[in-house]
């Protein structure tokens, strides 16, 4: 609207001062020159919403202006319409208009020179280029810069979005890892506390109560120690000093060397439920004992730990067997526990342990299965089996 008002007022001022672009006599003189000015000013209000229409009507208006004494305001507003048609029009129009005006700029002087045989006709070609090809080219350059800036802005937004998605995925993955660690470290002790506290409450026997309280205290102290270790690891990792030598596993992470201690604790916790625990370590049968990668050893330890916890919760009286076997490519873990109706107190389960074990194996591209299996003597056992690829070897023990 401002451009239209400025163009209209400028045309009125030029007409009032008697300034015209055509000096010779024309069929329409006097105030007739204001008609093209008014039409061009009206077209300026539509330069962004209907750029193709304004160029077409503006070209006809400019041709009509040649039958009057002419106004510089009409010419200037036409150049603005040509510029706006390229800048705000469709991509196809933005590509086509500069080429069209270039052809017109070349064809007009050639045609006029061939018709009137005067060199002065070349000036008309220059004038045509100034009012059509020049604004169209300028509009194309501005549009290209605008499109490039918009593309850069979109790429920046997409990059920021991808970075935010990566950050959220990293946070979720870290939360899942922390949940697995917390569950694996604490669930064993809390399960033992729940079982023995239930036994102490249900049996009115001083010796049983004293023994249950001893187990509860032992597991409480060990559970608190595990919690302090986890909190320490989290604090160290937040300051960038909590990783091991390879930056993937905490230096204080448990290893398979601690399985004897883990089974001894399980025997103590499961004695009141009629459970016994044995370790069948067949890794020594290989020609050489391979040093397992730290992530594989940690996952194996946590799988055994969670399986023993589940046995304390759900297994029937009998023997729970932990079997380990290792080749140059895989570490195989098998935990068998009696699967029958169990008398006495039981701790509730949520299924998070099996989910955590499955996630640990999946992170290492291994295989995992867990479920009831019928044995040859018509008995039933609960089998947990995991195969962990040994892809990183750090030498021999």
mmCIF file of N, CA, C and O in Angstrom, residues 190-266:
data_model
loop_
_atom_site.group_PDB
_atom_site.id
_atom_site.type_symbol
_atom_site.label_atom_id
_atom_site.label_comp_id
_atom_site.label_asym_id
_atom_site.label_seq_id
_atom_site.Cartn_x
_atom_site.Cartn_y
_atom_site.Cartn_z
ATOM 1 N N UNK A 190 17.068 -57.611 48.395
ATOM 2 C CA UNK A 190 15.701 -57.344 48.829
ATOM 3 C C UNK A 190 14.847 -58.603 48.789
ATOM 4 O O UNK A 190 13.961 -58.791 49.626
ATOM 5 N N UNK A 191 15.084 -59.466 47.802
ATOM 6 C CA UNK A 191 14.331 -60.723 47.737
ATOM 7 C C UNK A 191 14.631 -61.594 48.953
ATOM 8 O O UNK A 191 13.720 -62.181 49.561
ATOM 9 N N UNK A 192 15.904 -61.680 49.300
ATOM 10 C CA UNK A 192 16.267 -62.467 50.487
ATOM 11 C C UNK A 192 15.654 -61.878 51.745
ATOM 12 O O UNK A 192 15.168 -62.605 52.632
ATOM 13 N N UNK A 193 15.659 -60.548 51.837
ATOM 14 C CA UNK A 193 15.050 -59.892 53.006
ATOM 15 C C UNK A 193 13.565 -60.198 53.071
ATOM 16 O O UNK A 193 13.006 -60.506 54.138
ATOM 17 N N UNK A 194 12.878 -60.116 51.918
ATOM 18 C CA UNK A 194 11.442 -60.370 51.895
ATOM 19 C C UNK A 194 11.121 -61.804 52.289
ATOM 20 O O UNK A 194 10.187 -62.063 53.070
ATOM 21 N N UNK A 195 11.892 -62.770 51.769
ATOM 22 C CA UNK A 195 11.622 -64.182 52.070
ATOM 23 C C UNK A 195 11.848 -64.484 53.548
ATOM 24 O O UNK A 195 11.008 -65.095 54.229
ATOM 25 N N UNK A 196 12.973 -64.027 54.090
ATOM 26 C CA UNK A 196 13.288 -64.355 55.472
ATOM 27 C C UNK A 196 12.434 -63.566 56.454
ATOM 28 O O UNK A 196 12.121 -64.059 57.547
ATOM 29 N N UNK A 197 12.049 -62.357 56.102
ATOM 30 C CA UNK A 197 11.149 -61.628 56.998
ATOM 31 C C UNK A 197 9.781 -62.285 57.032
ATOM 32 O O UNK A 197 9.140 -62.362 58.095
ATOM 33 N N UNK A 198 9.321 -62.791 55.881
ATOM 34 C CA UNK A 198 8.049 -63.512 55.850
ATOM 35 C C UNK A 198 8.129 -64.785 56.686
ATOM 36 O O UNK A 198 7.194 -65.136 57.430
ATOM 37 N N UNK A 199 9.259 -65.497 56.591
ATOM 38 C CA UNK A 199 9.432 -66.719 57.387
ATOM 39 C C UNK A 199 9.467 -66.401 58.871
ATOM 40 O O UNK A 199 8.897 -67.125 59.706
ATOM 41 N N UNK A 200 10.132 -65.302 59.243
ATOM 42 C CA UNK A 200 10.211 -64.938 60.653
ATOM 43 C C UNK A 200 8.847 -64.574 61.217
ATOM 44 O O UNK A 200 8.546 -64.855 62.390
ATOM 45 N N UNK A 201 8.023 -63.951 60.386
ATOM 46 C CA UNK A 201 6.685 -63.567 60.848
ATOM 47 C C UNK A 201 5.729 -64.749 60.906
ATOM 48 O O UNK A 201 4.805 -64.777 61.724
ATOM 49 N N UNK A 202 5.919 -65.732 60.018
ATOM 50 C CA UNK A 202 4.973 -66.838 59.936
ATOM 51 C C UNK A 202 5.310 -67.977 60.895
ATOM 52 O O UNK A 202 4.443 -68.773 61.256
ATOM 53 N N UNK A 203 6.567 -68.099 61.327
ATOM 54 C CA UNK A 203 6.982 -69.183 62.226
ATOM 55 C C UNK A 203 7.308 -68.617 63.600
ATOM 56 O O UNK A 203 8.138 -67.700 63.722
ATOM 57 N N UNK A 204 6.669 -69.160 64.591
ATOM 58 C CA UNK A 204 6.894 -68.699 65.966
ATOM 59 C C UNK A 204 7.995 -69.548 66.601
ATOM 60 O O UNK A 204 7.754 -70.406 67.462
ATOM 61 N N UNK A 205 9.216 -69.303 66.093
ATOM 62 C CA UNK A 205 10.346 -70.071 66.599
ATOM 63 C C UNK A 205 11.516 -69.107 66.777
ATOM 64 O O UNK A 205 11.907 -68.394 65.848
ATOM 65 N N UNK A 206 12.084 -69.108 67.990
ATOM 66 C CA UNK A 206 13.115 -68.122 68.292
ATOM 67 C C UNK A 206 14.366 -68.335 67.442
ATOM 68 O O UNK A 206 14.967 -67.377 66.942
ATOM 69 N N UNK A 207 14.771 -69.592 67.259
ATOM 70 C CA UNK A 207 15.975 -69.867 66.476
ATOM 71 C C UNK A 207 15.784 -69.458 65.013
ATOM 72 O O UNK A 207 16.673 -68.869 64.386
ATOM 73 N N UNK A 208 14.599 -69.796 64.481
ATOM 74 C CA UNK A 208 14.320 -69.421 63.081
ATOM 75 C C UNK A 208 14.287 -67.916 62.928
ATOM 76 O O UNK A 208 14.814 -67.349 61.947
ATOM 77 N N UNK A 209 13.679 -67.248 63.894
ATOM 78 C CA UNK A 209 13.602 -65.787 63.824
ATOM 79 C C UNK A 209 14.990 -65.170 63.900
ATOM 80 O O UNK A 209 15.321 -64.241 63.157
ATOM 81 N N UNK A 210 15.833 -65.682 64.822
ATOM 82 C CA UNK A 210 17.178 -65.139 64.953
ATOM 83 C C UNK A 210 17.992 -65.369 63.663
ATOM 84 O O UNK A 210 18.708 -64.467 63.213
ATOM 85 N N UNK A 211 17.861 -66.551 63.089
ATOM 86 C CA UNK A 211 18.581 -66.842 61.850
ATOM 87 C C UNK A 211 18.089 -65.950 60.715
ATOM 88 O O UNK A 211 18.879 -65.431 59.916
ATOM 89 N N UNK A 212 16.747 -65.744 60.635
ATOM 90 C CA UNK A 212 16.201 -64.885 59.588
ATOM 91 C C UNK A 212 16.673 -63.450 59.760
ATOM 92 O O UNK A 212 17.019 -62.767 58.774
ATOM 93 N N UNK A 213 16.717 -62.981 61.015
ATOM 94 C CA UNK A 213 17.182 -61.613 61.248
ATOM 95 C C UNK A 213 18.654 -61.452 60.879
ATOM 96 O O UNK A 213 19.079 -60.398 60.390
ATOM 97 N N UNK A 214 19.436 -62.498 61.123
ATOM 98 C CA UNK A 214 20.850 -62.429 60.729
ATOM 99 C C UNK A 214 21.010 -62.306 59.222
ATOM 100 O O UNK A 214 21.811 -61.503 58.718
ATOM 101 N N UNK A 215 20.224 -63.118 58.491
ATOM 102 C CA UNK A 215 20.281 -63.032 57.024
ATOM 103 C C UNK A 215 19.785 -61.682 56.550
ATOM 104 O O UNK A 215 20.340 -61.077 55.622
ATOM 105 N N UNK A 216 18.710 -61.174 57.171
ATOM 106 C CA UNK A 216 18.169 -59.866 56.780
ATOM 107 C C UNK A 216 19.206 -58.772 57.004
ATOM 108 O O UNK A 216 19.420 -57.904 56.159
ATOM 109 N N UNK A 217 19.890 -58.807 58.146
ATOM 110 C CA UNK A 217 20.896 -57.787 58.399
ATOM 111 C C UNK A 217 22.043 -57.871 57.395
ATOM 112 O O UNK A 217 22.530 -56.864 56.874
ATOM 113 N N UNK A 218 22.498 -59.102 57.119
ATOM 114 C CA UNK A 218 23.601 -59.283 56.172
ATOM 115 C C UNK A 218 23.235 -58.737 54.792
ATOM 116 O O UNK A 218 24.018 -58.019 54.169
ATOM 117 N N UNK A 219 22.028 -59.080 54.335
ATOM 118 C CA UNK A 219 21.619 -58.599 53.013
ATOM 119 C C UNK A 219 21.371 -57.093 53.010
ATOM 120 O O UNK A 219 21.591 -56.420 52.003
ATOM 121 N N UNK A 220 20.901 -56.554 54.119
ATOM 122 C CA UNK A 220 20.701 -55.110 54.195
ATOM 123 C C UNK A 220 22.028 -54.375 54.082
ATOM 124 O O UNK A 220 22.153 -53.393 53.338
ATOM 125 N N UNK A 221 23.034 -54.848 54.809
ATOM 126 C CA UNK A 221 24.350 -54.208 54.750
ATOM 127 C C UNK A 221 24.939 -54.315 53.350
ATOM 128 O O UNK A 221 25.482 -53.338 52.803
ATOM 129 N N UNK A 222 24.853 -55.499 52.747
ATOM 130 C CA UNK A 222 25.403 -55.662 51.402
ATOM 131 C C UNK A 222 24.627 -54.845 50.377
ATOM 132 O O UNK A 222 25.206 -54.284 49.439
ATOM 133 N N UNK A 223 23.290 -54.781 50.544
ATOM 134 C CA UNK A 223 22.496 -53.960 49.632
ATOM 135 C C UNK A 223 22.861 -52.495 49.729
ATOM 136 O O UNK A 223 22.974 -51.797 48.713
ATOM 137 N N UNK A 224 23.076 -51.994 50.948
ATOM 138 C CA UNK A 224 23.501 -50.606 51.117
ATOM 139 C C UNK A 224 24.872 -50.365 50.487
ATOM 140 O O UNK A 224 25.134 -49.314 49.904
ATOM 141 N N UNK A 225 25.757 -51.355 50.635
ATOM 142 C CA UNK A 225 27.085 -51.216 50.022
ATOM 143 C C UNK A 225 26.976 -51.142 48.499
ATOM 144 O O UNK A 225 27.667 -50.341 47.850
ATOM 145 N N UNK A 226 26.120 -51.979 47.927
ATOM 146 C CA UNK A 226 25.906 -51.938 46.481
ATOM 147 C C UNK A 226 25.318 -50.599 46.049
ATOM 148 O O UNK A 226 25.710 -50.031 45.022
ATOM 149 N N UNK A 227 24.380 -50.081 46.836
ATOM 150 C CA UNK A 227 23.791 -48.785 46.512
ATOM 151 C C UNK A 227 24.837 -47.680 46.563
ATOM 152 O O UNK A 227 24.892 -46.800 45.699
ATOM 153 N N UNK A 228 25.692 -47.712 47.593
ATOM 154 C CA UNK A 228 26.746 -46.700 47.682
ATOM 155 C C UNK A 228 27.703 -46.806 46.496
ATOM 156 O O UNK A 228 28.176 -45.788 45.976
ATOM 157 N N UNK A 229 27.996 -48.036 46.091
ATOM 158 C CA UNK A 229 28.881 -48.200 44.932
ATOM 159 C C UNK A 229 28.254 -47.633 43.673
ATOM 160 O O UNK A 229 28.914 -46.945 42.888
ATOM 161 N N UNK A 230 26.952 -47.904 43.486
ATOM 162 C CA UNK A 230 26.275 -47.374 42.304
ATOM 163 C C UNK A 230 26.230 -45.857 42.331
ATOM 164 O O UNK A 230 26.490 -45.190 41.312
ATOM 165 N N UNK A 231 25.910 -45.283 43.485
ATOM 166 C CA UNK A 231 25.870 -43.825 43.587
ATOM 167 C C UNK A 231 27.250 -43.236 43.324
ATOM 168 O O UNK A 231 27.392 -42.207 42.645
ATOM 169 N N UNK A 232 28.285 -43.891 43.829
ATOM 170 C CA UNK A 232 29.631 -43.413 43.556
ATOM 171 C C UNK A 232 29.980 -43.461 42.084
ATOM 172 O O UNK A 232 30.594 -42.533 41.547
ATOM 173 N N UNK A 233 29.566 -44.546 41.409
ATOM 174 C CA UNK A 233 29.831 -44.651 39.975
ATOM 175 C C UNK A 233 29.095 -43.566 39.212
ATOM 176 O O UNK A 233 29.625 -42.973 38.257
ATOM 177 N N UNK A 234 27.850 -43.283 39.605
ATOM 178 C CA UNK A 234 27.082 -42.248 38.922
ATOM 179 C C UNK A 234 27.726 -40.881 39.118
ATOM 180 O O UNK A 234 27.798 -40.078 38.190
ATOM 181 N N UNK A 235 28.201 -40.613 40.317
ATOM 182 C CA UNK A 235 28.857 -39.330 40.551
ATOM 183 C C UNK A 235 30.159 -39.217 39.771
ATOM 184 O O UNK A 235 30.479 -38.171 39.205
ATOM 185 N N UNK A 236 30.921 -40.324 39.744
ATOM 186 C CA UNK A 236 32.179 -40.301 38.986
ATOM 187 C C UNK A 236 31.934 -40.135 37.506
ATOM 188 O O UNK A 236 32.650 -39.405 36.822
ATOM 189 N N UNK A 237 30.872 -40.814 36.971
ATOM 190 C CA UNK A 237 30.590 -40.708 35.538
ATOM 191 C C UNK A 237 30.115 -39.320 35.177
ATOM 192 O O UNK A 237 30.377 -38.826 34.086
ATOM 193 N N UNK A 238 29.411 -38.638 36.098
ATOM 194 C CA UNK A 238 28.973 -37.273 35.809
ATOM 195 C C UNK A 238 30.135 -36.311 35.737
ATOM 196 O O UNK A 238 30.077 -35.286 35.062
ATOM 197 N N UNK A 239 31.253 -36.641 36.445
ATOM 198 C CA UNK A 239 32.447 -35.799 36.379
ATOM 199 C C UNK A 239 33.452 -36.291 35.364
ATOM 200 O O UNK A 239 34.526 -35.727 35.217
ATOM 201 N N UNK A 240 33.099 -37.388 34.648
ATOM 202 C CA UNK A 240 33.961 -37.880 33.576
ATOM 203 C C UNK A 240 35.081 -38.776 34.039
ATOM 204 O O UNK A 240 36.029 -39.004 33.301
ATOM 205 N N UNK A 241 35.004 -39.317 35.271
ATOM 206 C CA UNK A 241 36.100 -40.149 35.782
ATOM 207 C C UNK A 241 35.620 -41.504 36.246
ATOM 208 O O UNK A 241 36.309 -42.184 36.987
ATOM 209 N N UNK A 242 34.432 -41.936 35.784
ATOM 210 C CA UNK A 242 33.893 -43.180 36.300
ATOM 211 C C UNK A 242 33.969 -44.340 35.367
ATOM 212 O O UNK A 242 33.336 -45.362 35.594
ATOM 213 N N UNK A 243 34.715 -44.277 34.307
ATOM 214 C CA UNK A 243 34.777 -45.376 33.361
ATOM 215 C C UNK A 243 36.044 -46.156 33.562
ATOM 216 O O UNK A 243 37.007 -45.725 34.183
ATOM 217 N N UNK A 244 36.020 -47.341 32.982
ATOM 218 C CA UNK A 244 37.185 -48.185 33.055
ATOM 219 C C UNK A 244 38.224 -47.778 32.043
ATOM 220 O O UNK A 244 38.187 -46.718 31.432
ATOM 221 N N UNK A 245 39.183 -48.637 31.810
ATOM 222 C CA UNK A 245 40.254 -48.322 30.886
ATOM 223 C C UNK A 245 39.781 -48.163 29.471
ATOM 224 O O UNK A 245 40.388 -47.442 28.692
ATOM 225 N N UNK A 246 38.674 -48.836 29.102
ATOM 226 C CA UNK A 246 38.161 -48.724 27.744
ATOM 227 C C UNK A 246 37.023 -47.748 27.651
ATOM 228 O O UNK A 246 36.457 -47.566 26.576
ATOM 229 N N UNK A 247 36.630 -47.101 28.745
ATOM 230 C CA UNK A 247 35.587 -46.100 28.722
ATOM 231 C C UNK A 247 34.195 -46.637 28.584
ATOM 232 O O UNK A 247 33.265 -45.899 28.381
ATOM 233 N N UNK A 248 34.006 -47.985 28.705
ATOM 234 C CA UNK A 248 32.676 -48.547 28.506
ATOM 235 C C UNK A 248 32.101 -49.144 29.772
ATOM 236 O O UNK A 248 30.895 -49.153 29.954
ATOM 237 N N UNK A 249 32.913 -49.668 30.658
ATOM 238 C CA UNK A 249 32.442 -50.344 31.864
ATOM 239 C C UNK A 249 33.151 -49.742 33.065
ATOM 240 O O UNK A 249 34.357 -49.495 33.030
ATOM 241 N N UNK A 250 32.445 -49.478 34.163
ATOM 242 C CA UNK A 250 33.090 -48.944 35.351
ATOM 243 C C UNK A 250 34.192 -49.866 35.834
ATOM 244 O O UNK A 250 34.111 -51.091 35.753
ATOM 245 N N UNK A 251 35.215 -49.232 36.396
ATOM 246 C CA UNK A 251 36.365 -50.018 36.840
ATOM 247 C C UNK A 251 35.995 -50.965 37.966
ATOM 248 O O UNK A 251 36.606 -52.008 38.136
ATOM 249 N N UNK A 252 34.984 -50.608 38.778
ATOM 250 C CA UNK A 252 34.599 -51.434 39.914
ATOM 251 C C UNK A 252 33.538 -52.464 39.551
ATOM 252 O O UNK A 252 32.922 -53.053 40.434
ATOM 253 N N UNK A 253 33.297 -52.714 38.285
ATOM 254 C CA UNK A 253 32.263 -53.652 37.867
ATOM 255 C C UNK A 253 32.646 -55.062 38.290
ATOM 256 O O UNK A 253 33.814 -55.459 38.208
ATOM 257 N N UNK A 254 31.684 -55.855 38.755
ATOM 258 C CA UNK A 254 31.986 -57.225 39.171
ATOM 259 C C UNK A 254 32.362 -58.094 37.979
ATOM 260 O O UNK A 254 31.973 -57.816 36.835
ATOM 261 N N UNK A 255 33.113 -59.154 38.255
ATOM 262 C CA UNK A 255 33.546 -60.079 37.207
ATOM 263 C C UNK A 255 33.127 -61.492 37.594
ATOM 264 O O UNK A 255 32.612 -61.745 38.686
ATOM 265 N N UNK A 256 33.382 -62.434 36.682
ATOM 266 C CA UNK A 256 33.013 -63.829 36.931
ATOM 267 C C UNK A 256 33.866 -64.460 38.022
ATOM 268 O O UNK A 256 33.539 -65.548 38.510
ATOM 269 N N UNK A 257 34.955 -63.820 38.412
ATOM 270 C CA UNK A 257 35.757 -64.357 39.515
ATOM 271 C C UNK A 257 34.985 -64.330 40.832
ATOM 272 O O UNK A 257 35.321 -65.050 41.767
ATOM 273 N N UNK A 258 33.953 -63.468 40.896
ATOM 274 C CA UNK A 258 33.177 -63.336 42.131
ATOM 275 C C UNK A 258 31.984 -64.276 42.173
ATOM 276 O O UNK A 258 31.142 -64.160 43.071
ATOM 277 N N UNK A 259 31.895 -65.233 41.221
ATOM 278 C CA UNK A 259 30.749 -66.147 41.221
ATOM 279 C C UNK A 259 30.724 -67.043 42.458
ATOM 280 O O UNK A 259 29.645 -67.373 42.972
ATOM 281 N N UNK A 260 31.890 -67.457 42.947
ATOM 282 C CA UNK A 260 31.917 -68.306 44.143
ATOM 283 C C UNK A 260 31.289 -67.576 45.329
ATOM 284 O O UNK A 260 30.504 -68.148 46.095
ATOM 285 N N UNK A 261 31.631 -66.309 45.475
ATOM 286 C CA UNK A 261 31.040 -65.512 46.563
ATOM 287 C C UNK A 261 29.547 -65.344 46.361
ATOM 288 O O UNK A 261 28.754 -65.413 47.313
ATOM 289 N N UNK A 262 29.147 -65.125 45.090
ATOM 290 C CA UNK A 262 27.727 -64.948 44.790
ATOM 291 C C UNK A 262 26.938 -66.210 45.112
ATOM 292 O O UNK A 262 25.844 -66.143 45.693
ATOM 293 N N UNK A 263 27.474 -67.382 44.761
ATOM 294 C CA UNK A 263 26.773 -68.631 45.054
ATOM 295 C C UNK A 263 26.767 -68.942 46.544
ATOM 296 O O UNK A 263 25.781 -69.493 47.061
ATOM 297 N N UNK A 264 27.837 -68.570 47.231
ATOM 298 C CA UNK A 264 27.851 -68.793 48.680
ATOM 299 C C UNK A 264 26.767 -67.974 49.364
ATOM 300 O O UNK A 264 26.077 -68.448 50.278
ATOM 301 N N UNK A 265 26.608 -66.763 48.905
ATOM 302 C CA UNK A 265 25.545 -65.929 49.461
ATOM 303 C C UNK A 265 24.171 -66.505 49.139
ATOM 304 O O UNK A 265 23.263 -66.500 49.969
ATOM 305 N N UNK A 266 24.014 -67.021 47.895
ATOM 306 C CA UNK A 266 22.738 -67.624 47.506
ATOM 307 C C UNK A 266 22.439 -68.857 48.358
ATOM 308 O O UNK A 266 21.275 -69.106 48.723
#
